[in-house]
């Protein structure tokens, strides 16, 4: 299934206006914070001024004086203009501190009165600027902010450079920005202090650009359009925003193969040099802009005989970034190509495509150019495009296949030969089967004879778009099909596509199911498709595992009756996954049924297919090496085919396996990659955020883990998806436990327990949160509930042979025993749990057991008692846990290290203490020994907040007010 919501990655204390520049912004901030200067550089429109303003706003507040200038090209010939902007308003403030000669020269330069020049008053002016800056700095830090440094007049640049090189430790910082096309910023550095940090701003990624467009109000753009904007703009923020504005103002979105509308502002910016080209050179560049990968050889084949001379002319004008004798023809910026193409008359564009349709060597390119050169319908062109789409699918380019299918639909006659309903329904299977066979295996003559309808081609485009992760495009095409067709098979497929693009937010499409069932009638093949989707509805919307299992089984039965092996296998695989979550005894048998021959190659690598069901079974059964091998093979195969939706899922699978294995660094890298891809495509964003939260808590930043988990909980609750509500809450509770907030972890994980009990999930290996809940309860002093969690979960884990879960439960139970004073039994249980987890390959859980054992053995002398835990956490690269070990080792007082946790002898004999609960008595005992609240928390495996709350109850019950009274009470007992 897919999720189409934009999942927002939590911000990291940065202004919204520096989207995508967090790392660079942080480096510049650090440089300014230690008193250094910064030079931002990059091409026009890349966002230098935006970052400059954000930094100036942040550091301007700390400066006593802020001097600003922003020169322009038209004024760059005026001497001392920038200097006047910088010092003109503060001259009176420093005039009485400058020598007369310097003041006279500076006043003459700033006011334009007199004939001051660098040649005549050079030394006096240079010293005057230096003295003025020093005088301003005497009263507090000075920040010099200069934008567009490339337009700084030479005289001002020379004076600033002279002063900057001599300021030394004077608290004057410079924050400048300069336009550069490459790395050529040496000239501008001469106007800055010697230790200036040069920060280059490069293009934004597609995900960053999507966030920027959303932030600026362009929220309705499909992801495929965002991809086109990113490609056309070259990652340039200004260009992207202008393109987004043009699209928002354009009532008709561009059709497949058509360019984005280029606004007038950008056309003037990138095309002003085209007027200097000859007419023939301009036509040659038009052909190059229409080609996907233009070369000189391609231009020659397209009839451009003088391509070398004409491209050399364009390169000389800066339009091409290629050597004339080189094989490739590359535009200096994608916007030049886009604007050139958009400016050309439609007839000239068609002529360019017609020339390329015979010149291109690639059959996909030939078909695309043929379509764009043809007006109206043409069955032969449509057939060529259908063949090219199949070839693109075979090459692992489903996005290209979707565009080609849309072009084929446009050129297919509406009243042409239409296939029967059975043929229409069977067509996707034939097309997808071609994706796993040689490109030439399709019968071109058969395509022309059967003549698929425009709607059948559009439906194939829908399925290709979903495979490529372009859910907005798929949904829009499916809605268009529903408005056009009355054929039941086509309508059902369109309904299924609309449901599928809703992903886990199935409550948003709940009203569609009755319409889909009505269109399916009594056709078992169509009914099988609808009931497969009803399985998801029962699972995600209703949270009813029994109903979901019945729907999956019924879908498989209907598909088998209709001879639809693909749907039958998908339904069986889904049934197996549901049974696995339920802990149902039939799960292994159902997986075997789903793996029986004959297989369908599309199911084998599908994220809801039997291969993935087997992976889930392996990982839940503690077969980590086999699980890693299985999911890695699946990931490799879907990447070969370009199946983005499955790639997102399998990336998570590999990351999950690495996380269980204790490879926290590797897991974190994979989880972050999965989240980036999920956010870029809108597929599985909540699931990827949950996994990334777990990975961050294990090997990254705990605050980030908590933020991601909270976002996931919020979105899952909005979707009404109880499955992922429980998974997101489990991730949140785990992160809160790692952060040391046991009470918050208990609240989150208690909700998980309630949700999963309601859903009927009985396999504890599904979420593996049970040990965390028991540990959090122990830290909160809720021993009885902790023991209940352990006992109930142990029964389920023993029934299903979940050995790793049992070992984690033993670790949690050992904490309960330790808190009750059963030290020896707790140590033996922890030692056993650590050994078993290590043998099973759960490196992080093994390290956690070693840590708990080290905390229990605080009586051991010397600083080495935590060494084993530190070694294991370091091997896992579990940085948050390693920090906990180091903090515990530093906090352990030597004088308390030899004292057992149990209450001191005689304490039970005090009448006043007989009414205290076990935890209250232990806390009171440790207070009598002089332990701090933090030391008590570490020794009793509880949080500091729990210690404080327990002491409050002790004070109330004993009628005392402070820790001192407890010590006095103990002293009185010992002397009596």
PDB file of N, CA, C and O in Angstrom, residues 660-722:
ATOM      1  N   UNK A 660      18.210  -4.848  14.477  1.00  0.00           N
ATOM      2  CA  UNK A 660      18.146  -6.012  15.368  1.00  0.00           C
ATOM      3  C   UNK A 660      19.530  -6.615  15.574  1.00  0.00           C
ATOM      4  O   UNK A 660      19.845  -7.096  16.666  1.00  0.00           O
ATOM      5  N   UNK A 661      20.345  -6.607  14.541  1.00  0.00           N
ATOM      6  CA  UNK A 661      21.675  -7.211  14.620  1.00  0.00           C
ATOM      7  C   UNK A 661      22.659  -6.349  15.395  1.00  0.00           C
ATOM      8  O   UNK A 661      23.800  -6.767  15.617  1.00  0.00           O
ATOM      9  N   UNK A 662      22.258  -5.145  15.757  1.00  0.00           N
ATOM     10  CA  UNK A 662      23.137  -4.274  16.514  1.00  0.00           C
ATOM     11  C   UNK A 662      24.075  -3.458  15.669  1.00  0.00           C
ATOM     12  O   UNK A 662      25.040  -2.898  16.184  1.00  0.00           O
ATOM     13  N   UNK A 663      23.798  -3.362  14.359  1.00  0.00           N
ATOM     14  CA  UNK A 663      24.606  -2.511  13.481  1.00  0.00           C
ATOM     15  C   UNK A 663      23.912  -1.154  13.383  1.00  0.00           C
ATOM     16  O   UNK A 663      23.293  -0.824  12.374  1.00  0.00           O
ATOM     17  N   UNK A 664      24.013  -0.372  14.453  1.00  0.00           N
ATOM     18  CA  UNK A 664      23.182   0.827  14.581  1.00  0.00           C
ATOM     19  C   UNK A 664      23.539   1.898  13.559  1.00  0.00           C
ATOM     20  O   UNK A 664      22.654   2.598  13.059  1.00  0.00           O
ATOM     21  N   UNK A 665      24.816   2.064  13.256  1.00  0.00           N
ATOM     22  CA  UNK A 665      25.211   3.067  12.272  1.00  0.00           C
ATOM     23  C   UNK A 665      24.672   2.743  10.899  1.00  0.00           C
ATOM     24  O   UNK A 665      24.114   3.611  10.210  1.00  0.00           O
ATOM     25  N   UNK A 666      24.830   1.493  10.486  1.00  0.00           N
ATOM     26  CA  UNK A 666      24.310   1.064   9.191  1.00  0.00           C
ATOM     27  C   UNK A 666      22.788   1.184   9.159  1.00  0.00           C
ATOM     28  O   UNK A 666      22.202   1.641   8.170  1.00  0.00           O
ATOM     29  N   UNK A 667      22.122   0.776  10.234  1.00  0.00           N
ATOM     30  CA  UNK A 667      20.663   0.869  10.292  1.00  0.00           C
ATOM     31  C   UNK A 667      20.201   2.312  10.178  1.00  0.00           C
ATOM     32  O   UNK A 667      19.214   2.609   9.491  1.00  0.00           O
ATOM     33  N   UNK A 668      20.911   3.215  10.831  1.00  0.00           N
ATOM     34  CA  UNK A 668      20.519   4.628  10.795  1.00  0.00           C
ATOM     35  C   UNK A 668      20.663   5.196   9.391  1.00  0.00           C
ATOM     36  O   UNK A 668      19.789   5.931   8.914  1.00  0.00           O
ATOM     37  N   UNK A 669      21.749   4.857   8.710  1.00  0.00           N
ATOM     38  CA  UNK A 669      21.944   5.347   7.340  1.00  0.00           C
ATOM     39  C   UNK A 669      20.828   4.840   6.427  1.00  0.00           C
ATOM     40  O   UNK A 669      20.268   5.602   5.621  1.00  0.00           O
ATOM     41  N   UNK A 670      20.486   3.569   6.535  1.00  0.00           N
ATOM     42  CA  UNK A 670      19.443   2.991   5.682  1.00  0.00           C
ATOM     43  C   UNK A 670      18.068   3.566   6.029  1.00  0.00           C
ATOM     44  O   UNK A 670      17.253   3.836   5.138  1.00  0.00           O
ATOM     45  N   UNK A 671      17.801   3.745   7.310  1.00  0.00           N
ATOM     46  CA  UNK A 671      16.501   4.298   7.717  1.00  0.00           C
ATOM     47  C   UNK A 671      16.342   5.723   7.213  1.00  0.00           C
ATOM     48  O   UNK A 671      15.265   6.102   6.732  1.00  0.00           O
ATOM     49  N   UNK A 672      17.385   6.510   7.327  1.00  0.00           N
ATOM     50  CA  UNK A 672      17.301   7.883   6.817  1.00  0.00           C
ATOM     51  C   UNK A 672      17.117   7.895   5.306  1.00  0.00           C
ATOM     52  O   UNK A 672      16.370   8.732   4.765  1.00  0.00           O
ATOM     53  N   UNK A 673      17.781   6.977   4.597  1.00  0.00           N
ATOM     54  CA  UNK A 673      17.598   6.886   3.143  1.00  0.00           C
ATOM     55  C   UNK A 673      16.159   6.519   2.818  1.00  0.00           C
ATOM     56  O   UNK A 673      15.551   7.080   1.896  1.00  0.00           O
ATOM     57  N   UNK A 674      15.607   5.582   3.578  1.00  0.00           N
ATOM     58  CA  UNK A 674      14.211   5.185   3.368  1.00  0.00           C
ATOM     59  C   UNK A 674      13.272   6.353   3.611  1.00  0.00           C
ATOM     60  O   UNK A 674      12.324   6.573   2.848  1.00  0.00           O
ATOM     61  N   UNK A 675      13.536   7.149   4.660  1.00  0.00           N
ATOM     62  CA  UNK A 675      12.671   8.280   4.961  1.00  0.00           C
ATOM     63  C   UNK A 675      12.764   9.344   3.875  1.00  0.00           C
ATOM     64  O   UNK A 675      11.753   9.935   3.481  1.00  0.00           O
ATOM     65  N   UNK A 676      13.985   9.595   3.379  1.00  0.00           N
ATOM     66  CA  UNK A 676      14.133  10.579   2.297  1.00  0.00           C
ATOM     67  C   UNK A 676      13.355  10.137   1.060  1.00  0.00           C
ATOM     68  O   UNK A 676      12.647  10.944   0.441  1.00  0.00           O
ATOM     69  N   UNK A 677      13.471   8.857   0.703  1.00  0.00           N
ATOM     70  CA  UNK A 677      12.763   8.356  -0.473  1.00  0.00           C
ATOM     71  C   UNK A 677      11.259   8.368  -0.241  1.00  0.00           C
ATOM     72  O   UNK A 677      10.478   8.704  -1.144  1.00  0.00           O
ATOM     73  N   UNK A 678      10.837   8.023   0.962  1.00  0.00           N
ATOM     74  CA  UNK A 678       9.405   8.020   1.279  1.00  0.00           C
ATOM     75  C   UNK A 678       8.827   9.433   1.202  1.00  0.00           C
ATOM     76  O   UNK A 678       7.739   9.649   0.664  1.00  0.00           O
ATOM     77  N   UNK A 679       9.556  10.401   1.731  1.00  0.00           N
ATOM     78  CA  UNK A 679       9.076  11.774   1.692  1.00  0.00           C
ATOM     79  C   UNK A 679       9.084  12.317   0.269  1.00  0.00           C
ATOM     80  O   UNK A 679       8.240  13.137  -0.106  1.00  0.00           O
ATOM     81  N   UNK A 680      10.038  11.858  -0.521  1.00  0.00           N
ATOM     82  CA  UNK A 680      10.130  12.338  -1.897  1.00  0.00           C
ATOM     83  C   UNK A 680       8.997  11.790  -2.755  1.00  0.00           C
ATOM     84  O   UNK A 680       8.530  12.443  -3.690  1.00  0.00           O
ATOM     85  N   UNK A 681       8.541  10.572  -2.456  1.00  0.00           N
ATOM     86  CA  UNK A 681       7.526   9.925  -3.283  1.00  0.00           C
ATOM     87  C   UNK A 681       6.147   9.897  -2.638  1.00  0.00           C
ATOM     88  O   UNK A 681       5.152   9.672  -3.326  1.00  0.00           O
ATOM     89  N   UNK A 682       6.077  10.102  -1.326  1.00  0.00           N
ATOM     90  CA  UNK A 682       4.792  10.004  -0.642  1.00  0.00           C
ATOM     91  C   UNK A 682       4.403   8.585  -0.318  1.00  0.00           C
ATOM     92  O   UNK A 682       3.256   8.302  -0.020  1.00  0.00           O
ATOM     93  N   UNK A 683       5.349   7.659  -0.333  1.00  0.00           N
ATOM     94  CA  UNK A 683       5.073   6.242  -0.112  1.00  0.00           C
ATOM     95  C   UNK A 683       5.607   5.827   1.252  1.00  0.00           C
ATOM     96  O   UNK A 683       6.792   5.986   1.538  1.00  0.00           O
ATOM     97  N   UNK A 684       4.732   5.294   2.114  1.00  0.00           N
ATOM     98  CA  UNK A 684       5.170   4.718   3.375  1.00  0.00           C
ATOM     99  C   UNK A 684       5.882   5.696   4.287  1.00  0.00           C
ATOM    100  O   UNK A 684       6.811   5.311   5.002  1.00  0.00           O
ATOM    101  N   UNK A 685       5.433   6.936   4.329  1.00  0.00           N
ATOM    102  CA  UNK A 685       6.146   7.941   5.112  1.00  0.00           C
ATOM    103  C   UNK A 685       6.048   7.680   6.606  1.00  0.00           C
ATOM    104  O   UNK A 685       7.027   7.852   7.338  1.00  0.00           O
ATOM    105  N   UNK A 686       4.868   7.297   7.096  1.00  0.00           N
ATOM    106  CA  UNK A 686       4.718   7.039   8.521  1.00  0.00           C
ATOM    107  C   UNK A 686       5.571   5.852   8.938  1.00  0.00           C
ATOM    108  O   UNK A 686       6.281   5.894   9.947  1.00  0.00           O
ATOM    109  N   UNK A 687       5.526   4.765   8.152  1.00  0.00           N
ATOM    110  CA  UNK A 687       6.318   3.577   8.480  1.00  0.00           C
ATOM    111  C   UNK A 687       7.808   3.895   8.488  1.00  0.00           C
ATOM    112  O   UNK A 687       8.553   3.455   9.367  1.00  0.00           O
ATOM    113  N   UNK A 688       8.268   4.662   7.517  1.00  0.00           N
ATOM    114  CA  UNK A 688       9.690   5.014   7.462  1.00  0.00           C
ATOM    115  C   UNK A 688      10.072   5.925   8.619  1.00  0.00           C
ATOM    116  O   UNK A 688      11.183   5.839   9.149  1.00  0.00           O
ATOM    117  N   UNK A 689       9.164   6.802   9.022  1.00  0.00           N
ATOM    118  CA  UNK A 689       9.442   7.674  10.161  1.00  0.00           C
ATOM    119  C   UNK A 689       9.540   6.865  11.449  1.00  0.00           C
ATOM    120  O   UNK A 689      10.389   7.141  12.306  1.00  0.00           O
ATOM    121  N   UNK A 690       8.684   5.855  11.598  1.00  0.00           N
ATOM    122  CA  UNK A 690       8.735   4.992  12.787  1.00  0.00           C
ATOM    123  C   UNK A 690      10.086   4.287  12.866  1.00  0.00           C
ATOM    124  O   UNK A 690      10.745   4.282  13.914  1.00  0.00           O
ATOM    125  N   UNK A 691      10.505   3.692  11.767  1.00  0.00           N
ATOM    126  CA  UNK A 691      11.772   2.966  11.780  1.00  0.00           C
ATOM    127  C   UNK A 691      12.949   3.919  12.004  1.00  0.00           C
ATOM    128  O   UNK A 691      13.895   3.602  12.729  1.00  0.00           O
ATOM    129  N   UNK A 692      12.893   5.092  11.379  1.00  0.00           N
ATOM    130  CA  UNK A 692      13.978   6.056  11.567  1.00  0.00           C
ATOM    131  C   UNK A 692      14.026   6.528  13.016  1.00  0.00           C
ATOM    132  O   UNK A 692      15.114   6.761  13.563  1.00  0.00           O
ATOM    133  N   UNK A 693      12.878   6.653  13.655  1.00  0.00           N
ATOM    134  CA  UNK A 693      12.855   7.011  15.071  1.00  0.00           C
ATOM    135  C   UNK A 693      13.574   5.952  15.900  1.00  0.00           C
ATOM    136  O   UNK A 693      14.403   6.273  16.764  1.00  0.00           O
ATOM    137  N   UNK A 694      13.302   4.683  15.638  1.00  0.00           N
ATOM    138  CA  UNK A 694      13.977   3.602  16.369  1.00  0.00           C
ATOM    139  C   UNK A 694      15.475   3.625  16.115  1.00  0.00           C
ATOM    140  O   UNK A 694      16.284   3.423  17.034  1.00  0.00           O
ATOM    141  N   UNK A 695      15.851   3.880  14.862  1.00  0.00           N
ATOM    142  CA  UNK A 695      17.272   3.909  14.527  1.00  0.00           C
ATOM    143  C   UNK A 695      17.965   5.103  15.163  1.00  0.00           C
ATOM    144  O   UNK A 695      19.116   5.006  15.610  1.00  0.00           O
ATOM    145  N   UNK A 696      17.285   6.253  15.210  1.00  0.00           N
ATOM    146  CA  UNK A 696      17.866   7.425  15.854  1.00  0.00           C
ATOM    147  C   UNK A 696      18.057   7.173  17.351  1.00  0.00           C
ATOM    148  O   UNK A 696      19.085   7.558  17.927  1.00  0.00           O
ATOM    149  N   UNK A 697      17.095   6.525  17.992  1.00  0.00           N
ATOM    150  CA  UNK A 697      17.219   6.227  19.419  1.00  0.00           C
ATOM    151  C   UNK A 697      18.352   5.262  19.690  1.00  0.00           C
ATOM    152  O   UNK A 697      18.953   5.285  20.767  1.00  0.00           O
ATOM    153  N   UNK A 698      18.663   4.415  18.710  1.00  0.00           N
ATOM    154  CA  UNK A 698      19.732   3.434  18.890  1.00  0.00           C
ATOM    155  C   UNK A 698      21.101   4.003  18.565  1.00  0.00           C
ATOM    156  O   UNK A 698      22.079   3.735  19.278  1.00  0.00           O
ATOM    157  N   UNK A 699      21.209   4.788  17.486  1.00  0.00           N
ATOM    158  CA  UNK A 699      22.530   5.214  17.041  1.00  0.00           C
ATOM    159  C   UNK A 699      22.649   6.662  16.653  1.00  0.00           C
ATOM    160  O   UNK A 699      23.686   7.067  16.125  1.00  0.00           O
ATOM    161  N   UNK A 700      21.596   7.463  16.892  1.00  0.00           N
ATOM    162  CA  UNK A 700      21.630   8.863  16.454  1.00  0.00           C
ATOM    163  C   UNK A 700      21.335   9.822  17.576  1.00  0.00           C
ATOM    164  O   UNK A 700      22.045   9.873  18.579  1.00  0.00           O
ATOM    165  N   UNK A 701      20.272  10.620  17.410  1.00  0.00           N
ATOM    166  CA  UNK A 701      19.898  11.646  18.376  1.00  0.00           C
ATOM    167  C   UNK A 701      18.530  11.314  18.971  1.00  0.00           C
ATOM    168  O   UNK A 701      17.554  11.149  18.231  1.00  0.00           O
ATOM    169  N   UNK A 702      18.459  11.232  20.290  1.00  0.00           N
ATOM    170  CA  UNK A 702      17.213  10.832  20.946  1.00  0.00           C
ATOM    171  C   UNK A 702      16.128  11.884  20.759  1.00  0.00           C
ATOM    172  O   UNK A 702      14.953  11.545  20.564  1.00  0.00           O
ATOM    173  N   UNK A 703      16.484  13.148  20.803  1.00  0.00           N
ATOM    174  CA  UNK A 703      15.473  14.196  20.595  1.00  0.00           C
ATOM    175  C   UNK A 703      14.843  14.068  19.213  1.00  0.00           C
ATOM    176  O   UNK A 703      13.627  14.246  19.049  1.00  0.00           O
ATOM    177  N   UNK A 704      15.659  13.782  18.239  1.00  0.00           N
ATOM    178  CA  UNK A 704      15.148  13.591  16.879  1.00  0.00           C
ATOM    179  C   UNK A 704      14.251  12.359  16.806  1.00  0.00           C
ATOM    180  O   UNK A 704      13.230  12.361  16.126  1.00  0.00           O
ATOM    181  N   UNK A 705      14.619  11.308  17.534  1.00  0.00           N
ATOM    182  CA  UNK A 705      13.796  10.096  17.574  1.00  0.00           C
ATOM    183  C   UNK A 705      12.417  10.397  18.140  1.00  0.00           C
ATOM    184  O   UNK A 705      11.395   9.944  17.608  1.00  0.00           O
ATOM    185  N   UNK A 706      12.371  11.164  19.219  1.00  0.00           N
ATOM    186  CA  UNK A 706      11.085  11.505  19.837  1.00  0.00           C
ATOM    187  C   UNK A 706      10.242  12.357  18.887  1.00  0.00           C
ATOM    188  O   UNK A 706       9.032  12.130  18.729  1.00  0.00           O
ATOM    189  N   UNK A 707      10.877  13.329  18.224  1.00  0.00           N
ATOM    190  CA  UNK A 707      10.127  14.201  17.312  1.00  0.00           C
ATOM    191  C   UNK A 707       9.547  13.410  16.151  1.00  0.00           C
ATOM    192  O   UNK A 707       8.380  13.597  15.772  1.00  0.00           O
ATOM    193  N   UNK A 708      10.323  12.511  15.563  1.00  0.00           N
ATOM    194  CA  UNK A 708       9.833  11.699  14.449  1.00  0.00           C
ATOM    195  C   UNK A 708       8.686  10.795  14.893  1.00  0.00           C
ATOM    196  O   UNK A 708       7.694  10.639  14.178  1.00  0.00           O
ATOM    197  N   UNK A 709       8.826  10.185  16.054  1.00  0.00           N
ATOM    198  CA  UNK A 709       7.775   9.287  16.545  1.00  0.00           C
ATOM    199  C   UNK A 709       6.482  10.049  16.807  1.00  0.00           C
ATOM    200  O   UNK A 709       5.382   9.562  16.502  1.00  0.00           O
ATOM    201  N   UNK A 710       6.586  11.243  17.357  1.00  0.00           N
ATOM    202  CA  UNK A 710       5.374  12.032  17.611  1.00  0.00           C
ATOM    203  C   UNK A 710       4.692  12.426  16.306  1.00  0.00           C
ATOM    204  O   UNK A 710       3.453  12.416  16.221  1.00  0.00           O
ATOM    205  N   UNK A 711       5.472  12.791  15.314  1.00  0.00           N
ATOM    206  CA  UNK A 711       4.896  13.096  13.998  1.00  0.00           C
ATOM    207  C   UNK A 711       4.176  11.864  13.452  1.00  0.00           C
ATOM    208  O   UNK A 711       3.068  11.967  12.899  1.00  0.00           O
ATOM    209  N   UNK A 712       4.797  10.702  13.596  1.00  0.00           N
ATOM    210  CA  UNK A 712       4.194   9.483  13.075  1.00  0.00           C
ATOM    211  C   UNK A 712       2.892   9.149  13.794  1.00  0.00           C
ATOM    212  O   UNK A 712       1.907   8.735  13.169  1.00  0.00           O
ATOM    213  N   UNK A 713       2.867   9.330  15.108  1.00  0.00           N
ATOM    214  CA  UNK A 713       1.632   9.087  15.870  1.00  0.00           C
ATOM    215  C   UNK A 713       0.519  10.008  15.375  1.00  0.00           C
ATOM    216  O   UNK A 713      -0.618   9.576  15.136  1.00  0.00           O
ATOM    217  N   UNK A 714       0.861  11.266  15.198  1.00  0.00           N
ATOM    218  CA  UNK A 714      -0.138  12.247  14.757  1.00  0.00           C
ATOM    219  C   UNK A 714      -0.727  11.870  13.403  1.00  0.00           C
ATOM    220  O   UNK A 714      -1.954  11.878  13.222  1.00  0.00           O
ATOM    221  N   UNK A 715       0.133  11.516  12.455  1.00  0.00           N
ATOM    222  CA  UNK A 715      -0.362  11.200  11.115  1.00  0.00           C
ATOM    223  C   UNK A 715      -1.130   9.880  11.094  1.00  0.00           C
ATOM    224  O   UNK A 715      -2.132   9.755  10.382  1.00  0.00           O
ATOM    225  N   UNK A 716      -0.681   8.893  11.862  1.00  0.00           N
ATOM    226  CA  UNK A 716      -1.394   7.618  11.907  1.00  0.00           C
ATOM    227  C   UNK A 716      -2.773   7.799  12.519  1.00  0.00           C
ATOM    228  O   UNK A 716      -3.757   7.184  12.079  1.00  0.00           O
ATOM    229  N   UNK A 717      -2.872   8.639  13.540  1.00  0.00           N
ATOM    230  CA  UNK A 717      -4.181   8.895  14.150  1.00  0.00           C
ATOM    231  C   UNK A 717      -5.097   9.638  13.180  1.00  0.00           C
ATOM    232  O   UNK A 717      -6.307   9.364  13.124  1.00  0.00           O
ATOM    233  N   UNK A 718      -4.531  10.556  12.398  1.00  0.00           N
ATOM    234  CA  UNK A 718      -5.336  11.251  11.391  1.00  0.00           C
ATOM    235  C   UNK A 718      -5.882  10.264  10.363  1.00  0.00           C
ATOM    236  O   UNK A 718      -7.011  10.399   9.882  1.00  0.00           O
ATOM    237  N   UNK A 719      -5.058   9.272  10.000  1.00  0.00           N
ATOM    238  CA  UNK A 719      -5.480   8.272   9.016  1.00  0.00           C
ATOM    239  C   UNK A 719      -6.472   7.268   9.597  1.00  0.00           C
ATOM    240  O   UNK A 719      -7.102   6.516   8.849  1.00  0.00           O
ATOM    241  N   UNK A 720      -6.577   7.216  10.930  1.00  0.00           N
ATOM    242  CA  UNK A 720      -7.389   6.176  11.544  1.00  0.00           C
ATOM    243  C   UNK A 720      -6.742   4.821  11.437  1.00  0.00           C
ATOM    244  O   UNK A 720      -7.416   3.779  11.484  1.00  0.00           O
ATOM    245  N   UNK A 721      -5.423   4.775  11.297  1.00  0.00           N
ATOM    246  CA  UNK A 721      -4.667   3.544  11.081  1.00  0.00           C
ATOM    247  C   UNK A 721      -4.157   3.036  12.426  1.00  0.00           C
ATOM    248  O   UNK A 721      -3.087   3.426  12.891  1.00  0.00           O
ATOM    249  N   UNK A 722      -4.943   2.151  13.058  1.00  0.00           N
ATOM    250  CA  UNK A 722      -4.580   1.667  14.383  1.00  0.00           C
ATOM    251  C   UNK A 722      -3.307   0.829  14.372  1.00  0.00           C
ATOM    252  O   UNK A 722      -2.548   0.802  15.343  1.00  0.00           O
TER     253      UNK A 722
END
